[in-house]
XYZ file of C-alpha atoms in Angstrom:
409
model
C 181.189 58.868 7.438
C 179.116 56.298 5.562
C 178.462 53.600 8.165
C 176.896 54.900 11.385
C 179.033 53.777 14.301
C 178.769 54.508 18.009
C 180.534 57.775 18.924
C 183.037 57.038 21.715
C 181.940 60.262 23.402
C 178.437 58.800 23.789
C 179.671 55.888 25.905
C 178.949 56.103 29.644
C 181.399 54.028 31.675
C 180.799 52.342 35.006
C 181.799 49.158 36.748
C 182.562 46.976 39.713
C 185.815 46.197 41.538
C 186.756 44.188 44.608
C 188.924 47.154 45.643
C 187.008 50.270 46.643
C 189.695 52.878 45.914
C 188.289 55.833 43.981
C 189.443 56.110 40.356
C 191.614 59.154 41.046
C 193.710 57.385 43.695
C 193.699 54.169 41.664
C 195.116 56.127 38.726
C 197.918 57.484 40.913
C 198.588 54.041 42.350
C 198.966 52.422 38.934
C 201.492 55.042 37.709
C 200.511 54.487 34.094
C 199.681 58.020 32.915
C 202.096 60.940 32.779
C 202.100 62.870 36.086
C 200.863 66.117 34.464
C 197.935 64.251 32.925
C 197.188 62.606 36.294
C 197.009 66.045 37.943
C 194.566 67.270 35.318
C 192.338 64.183 35.532
C 192.369 63.701 39.303
C 189.602 66.266 40.101
C 187.355 64.537 37.540
C 188.022 61.023 38.873
C 188.400 61.311 42.634
C 184.652 61.069 43.324
C 184.072 58.011 41.111
C 184.056 54.732 43.044
C 183.475 51.221 41.699
C 180.433 49.220 42.776
C 181.021 46.288 45.138
C 181.975 43.201 43.167
C 181.939 39.412 43.487
C 184.934 37.873 45.235
C 185.461 34.116 45.167
C 189.000 33.686 46.607
C 189.400 30.154 45.248
C 189.470 31.424 41.650
C 192.143 34.131 41.843
C 195.557 34.348 43.458
C 195.729 34.486 47.254
C 197.771 37.702 46.973
C 194.614 39.526 45.847
C 193.041 39.128 49.291
C 194.653 42.302 50.606
C 192.868 44.334 47.928
C 189.422 42.845 48.514
C 187.692 45.534 50.582
C 184.677 46.218 48.323
C 182.903 42.922 47.941
C 179.340 41.671 47.797
C 178.026 39.298 50.465
C 175.312 36.681 50.460
C 174.777 33.576 48.380
C 175.868 33.277 44.784
C 172.258 33.713 43.716
C 171.910 36.868 45.822
C 175.136 38.284 44.421
C 173.998 37.579 40.864
C 170.665 39.256 41.574
C 172.541 42.328 42.801
C 174.636 42.458 39.623
C 171.461 42.263 37.556
C 169.980 45.126 39.581
C 173.172 47.151 39.101
C 172.888 46.682 35.321
C 169.247 47.804 35.283
C 169.958 50.774 37.543
C 172.944 51.880 35.477
C 170.961 51.694 32.246
C 168.018 53.571 33.724
C 169.943 56.293 35.566
C 172.006 57.137 32.482
C 169.113 56.787 29.986
C 171.095 54.304 27.890
C 169.907 52.481 24.774
C 171.887 49.377 25.690
C 174.560 48.091 28.062
C 177.637 46.016 27.141
C 179.600 44.246 29.866
C 183.318 43.491 29.611
C 185.255 41.327 32.083
C 188.509 43.262 32.543
C 189.202 41.883 36.007
C 191.704 39.296 37.275
C 192.511 36.135 35.393
C 190.788 33.249 37.154
C 191.820 29.617 37.245
C 189.993 27.344 34.822
C 186.670 25.986 36.039
C 186.163 22.236 35.909
C 183.405 21.393 33.452
C 181.244 18.927 35.351
C 178.099 17.097 34.334
C 175.156 18.374 36.327
C 176.994 21.553 37.360
C 177.785 23.759 34.367
C 177.184 21.607 31.310
C 173.697 22.929 30.417
C 171.802 26.194 30.799
C 169.431 24.630 33.307
C 172.297 23.216 35.363
C 174.335 26.442 35.485
C 171.304 28.378 36.749
C 170.617 25.672 39.322
C 174.273 25.599 40.389
C 174.284 29.362 41.024
C 171.104 29.017 43.050
C 172.648 26.180 45.100
C 176.008 27.944 45.520
C 178.090 25.309 43.754
C 181.798 25.884 44.403
C 182.863 25.394 40.767
C 180.960 28.464 39.481
C 183.392 31.391 39.079
C 182.758 35.098 39.554
C 183.167 35.780 35.830
C 180.600 33.104 35.036
C 178.132 34.663 37.470
C 178.659 38.031 35.762
C 178.185 36.399 32.331
C 174.928 34.718 33.394
C 173.647 37.958 34.955
C 174.483 39.807 31.745
C 172.739 37.228 29.549
C 169.606 37.251 31.693
C 169.491 41.042 31.354
C 169.836 40.799 27.572
C 173.264 42.459 27.722
C 176.251 41.562 25.516
C 179.084 40.068 27.578
C 182.743 40.123 26.434
C 185.394 38.182 28.323
C 188.705 40.033 28.314
C 190.581 37.425 30.400
C 191.739 33.909 29.433
C 189.772 31.673 31.809
C 186.879 29.482 30.582
C 184.091 31.810 31.715
C 181.939 30.439 28.915
C 181.378 26.912 30.158
C 178.920 24.913 28.012
C 175.928 25.931 30.141
C 176.642 29.629 29.628
C 176.941 29.227 25.850
C 173.642 27.304 25.803
C 171.955 30.004 27.868
C 173.223 32.721 25.494
C 171.803 30.812 22.548
C 168.478 30.356 24.289
C 168.211 34.037 25.159
C 169.773 35.170 21.829
C 172.291 37.395 23.644
C 175.799 38.028 22.328
C 178.864 36.653 24.108
C 182.460 37.029 22.906
C 185.914 36.037 24.115
C 188.482 35.281 25.257
C 191.359 37.490 26.496
C 192.301 40.896 25.115
C 194.877 40.644 22.302
C 197.070 43.687 22.832
C 200.818 43.072 22.508
C 202.933 39.943 22.308
C 200.176 37.648 21.088
C 199.026 40.125 18.439
C 202.580 40.310 17.081
C 202.844 36.517 17.234
C 199.698 36.073 15.152
C 201.303 38.290 12.483
C 204.767 36.729 12.642
C 203.655 33.087 12.471
C 201.189 33.867 9.689
C 204.054 35.496 7.727
C 206.475 32.589 8.319
C 204.046 29.822 7.391
C 202.668 31.718 4.386
C 206.234 32.261 3.143
C 207.031 28.545 3.366
C 209.294 29.019 6.393
C 208.651 26.381 9.055
C 208.676 27.657 12.651
C 209.821 24.791 14.871
C 210.380 26.614 18.167
C 208.582 29.625 19.609
C 209.649 30.813 23.046
C 207.890 33.792 24.618
C 208.982 35.462 27.850
C 207.184 38.303 29.666
C 207.709 40.187 32.877
C 205.522 42.937 34.300
C 204.820 44.520 37.655
C 201.170 45.597 37.669
C 198.390 43.815 39.529
C 197.753 41.590 36.519
C 201.321 40.319 36.806
C 200.915 39.842 40.563
C 197.787 37.726 40.070
C 199.467 35.698 37.283
C 202.331 34.790 39.620
C 200.053 32.092 41.036
C 200.366 28.800 39.078
C 196.670 28.121 38.387
C 196.040 31.658 37.131
C 199.178 31.525 34.959
C 197.964 28.268 33.447
C 194.813 30.028 32.143
C 196.990 32.680 30.480
C 199.442 30.088 29.128
C 196.623 28.254 27.335
C 195.243 31.374 25.646
C 198.713 32.525 24.550
C 199.796 29.110 23.283
C 196.820 28.298 21.054
C 197.270 31.367 18.875
C 199.407 29.585 16.263
C 197.285 26.454 15.761
C 195.164 27.455 12.755
C 198.139 28.977 10.909
C 200.159 25.787 11.386
C 197.195 23.698 10.220
C 196.837 25.841 7.068
C 200.034 24.459 5.533
C 200.183 20.674 5.388
C 203.254 20.821 3.160
C 205.251 22.248 6.063
C 203.447 20.520 8.925
C 202.046 17.003 9.035
C 198.781 16.256 10.809
C 199.167 16.781 14.594
C 202.637 18.345 14.116
C 203.204 21.622 15.958
C 206.128 23.883 16.815
C 207.584 23.670 20.328
C 205.828 26.583 21.995
C 206.703 27.840 25.473
C 205.248 30.843 27.311
C 206.777 32.290 30.514
C 205.358 35.167 32.618
C 207.167 36.603 35.637
C 206.113 39.226 38.194
C 208.674 42.038 38.642
C 207.077 44.823 40.749
C 209.636 47.499 39.823
C 208.633 47.700 36.148
C 204.955 48.306 37.091
C 202.731 48.577 33.978
C 205.710 48.681 31.607
C 205.550 45.137 30.338
C 208.632 43.578 28.702
C 208.115 40.854 26.116
C 210.885 38.850 24.461
C 210.286 36.303 21.733
C 212.507 33.896 19.839
C 211.267 32.240 16.635
C 213.446 29.433 15.276
C 212.533 28.099 11.854
C 213.749 25.513 9.366
C 214.593 26.863 5.934
C 215.982 25.619 2.598
C 218.536 22.779 2.537
C 218.413 22.165 6.303
C 219.249 25.714 7.259
C 218.004 27.493 10.369
C 216.548 30.973 10.731
C 216.151 32.695 14.111
C 214.251 35.928 14.736
C 214.478 37.584 18.181
C 212.167 40.398 19.233
C 212.013 42.669 22.273
C 208.983 44.808 23.067
C 208.398 47.279 25.916
C 204.945 48.775 26.319
C 202.444 50.102 28.833
C 200.145 47.100 29.152
C 197.048 49.071 30.163
C 197.453 51.631 27.376
C 197.461 48.864 24.760
C 194.396 47.172 26.258
C 192.187 50.237 26.760
C 191.659 51.031 23.035
C 190.633 47.404 22.536
C 187.869 47.931 25.098
C 186.559 50.883 23.084
C 186.784 48.931 19.818
C 185.019 45.901 21.295
C 182.170 48.048 22.580
C 181.790 49.949 19.280
C 181.905 46.821 17.108
C 179.701 44.869 19.520
C 177.093 47.643 19.358
C 177.199 47.623 15.554
C 176.613 43.871 15.476
C 173.391 44.375 17.426
C 172.064 46.419 14.463
C 173.155 44.082 11.646
C 170.805 41.459 10.221
C 170.868 39.450 7.024
C 168.239 37.910 4.779
C 168.990 35.214 2.216
C 167.670 35.681 -1.296
C 164.629 33.584 -2.069
C 164.118 32.400 1.537
C 161.157 34.442 2.695
C 161.109 37.683 4.616
C 162.847 36.564 7.824
C 165.869 38.586 8.902
C 168.591 36.829 10.922
C 170.992 38.267 13.480
C 174.535 37.032 14.144
C 175.029 33.795 16.072
C 175.084 34.584 19.823
C 178.765 33.513 19.931
C 180.046 36.674 18.275
C 183.234 35.427 16.635
C 183.606 38.627 14.565
C 185.221 40.261 17.625
C 188.137 37.796 17.437
C 190.318 40.507 15.876
C 190.714 41.965 19.379
C 190.836 38.687 21.335
C 193.605 36.111 21.863
C 191.625 32.887 22.066
C 188.627 33.252 19.762
C 185.370 31.736 20.950
C 183.512 30.435 17.900
C 180.210 28.607 17.334
C 180.300 24.825 17.128
C 181.277 23.804 13.620
C 183.029 27.085 12.809
C 186.803 27.225 12.258
C 189.021 29.055 14.747
C 190.932 31.814 12.957
C 193.893 33.513 14.695
C 195.669 35.106 11.705
C 195.384 38.829 12.442
C 194.892 40.171 8.918
C 192.316 37.495 8.099
C 190.369 38.559 11.214
C 190.627 42.215 10.230
C 189.509 41.442 6.669
C 186.317 39.857 8.065
C 185.486 43.063 9.959
C 186.246 45.304 6.975
C 184.209 43.204 4.591
C 181.243 43.157 6.950
C 181.296 46.947 6.951
C 181.569 46.991 3.160
C 178.598 44.624 2.910
C 176.546 46.960 5.109
C 177.212 49.687 2.540
C 176.357 47.468 -0.434
C 179.989 47.160 -1.518
C 181.674 43.977 -2.722
C 184.224 42.285 -0.434
C 187.695 43.744 -0.583
C 190.336 41.677 -2.353
C 193.861 42.100 -3.626
C 193.704 40.539 -7.099
C 193.856 44.042 -8.694
C 193.505 42.490 -12.137
C 193.034 45.950 -13.612
C 196.728 46.555 -12.992
C 197.990 43.269 -14.449
C 197.043 43.407 -18.152
C 198.098 45.718 -21.000
C 194.525 46.394 -22.063
C 193.214 47.267 -18.616
C 196.209 49.460 -17.774
C 195.649 51.315 -21.043
C 191.985 51.803 -20.184
C 192.915 53.111 -16.743
C 195.324 55.514 -18.425
C 192.520 56.862 -20.578
C 190.377 57.371 -17.524
C 193.183 59.315 -15.885
C 193.693 61.527 -18.937
C 190.100 62.134 -20.000
C 188.184 62.014 -16.732
C 186.023 59.216 -15.350
C 184.855 56.490 -17.669
C 181.210 56.569 -18.658
C 180.665 52.870 -18.004
C 182.179 50.101 -15.930
C 185.075 48.167 -17.340
C 184.471 44.429 -17.608
C 187.272 41.957 -17.084
C 187.000 38.572 -18.752
């Protein structure tokens, strides 16, 4: 009620897809929603079709070819120009204040970072114009978004933000954020490992197994696409391990294995199983085993809303340092504040990578408090830890609010 945030009902959704099925039939095909809800929504969704999208077969699994019936043609430059036109048309036709793009499509293989191809802003623009093979579809979307002044958020694990894209975003002062939606197993892992390390319990083996049967799982059944996902899932524990040099020596890490299997029968109902083995006092061992079943899409969709709402807020926030003139400064174009919803946080050069979930959440909460002129939240609660302050709080409770602030010394 105090901080004006974007109303979710004011968001107009649109998008692209390499498959041209209307949203009503796509909803039925995915079998995610309850059948009664599908029947109610179908009349509202059957006439909505995605725009033709970019399809570079080399970057996604070969098994996606059968779905690709709604694709753009022409050179990479021509396809990027069409995406830019689509953004402008969508903004204009819906009378929007701003547009935010999210990549929610297939996981791509990693792009090779090559000198002269994607290492600078100038080179990535030139490579798109020349049709270089090592420029992915997600990178073309990101560049199109940046050139249109539109925030771009990467919800998949591949390295969409090659150095040239990051440089371009900084030049144009446009927000980018990534990578990979943090919805289920990885979110729980960032909590569990933070708890273990903070408690002085040393995790030495973390084994994570998943199987799912939706199209995401089908695409990840290809080795190069799985490798992108494996990297984003595996790096989540690094900063928490590094935070405790009593438990872990420099360059020491737990054994960490991630497995993903495609099982069509379970559809969107993803199964995740994790085993955490830790060393405890006097050479003992502690093992925690977890099993989680969830609808993958229904965990990811609220993240999309949250990313859009928080991304829009960040466009309106500026700071000015005391005693340094009248210049107001916006956030760095690499918008690391959104890391709370993302597996593999993209951060500016020189900034630490933070994966601990509650630390990420605290950053978001304290930003909102700062916007309201409130001090950062903390958990010292000194007013509850001394006889004198507890007595003063008791008087406030008995006699009404105190007339002046209580000072702690």
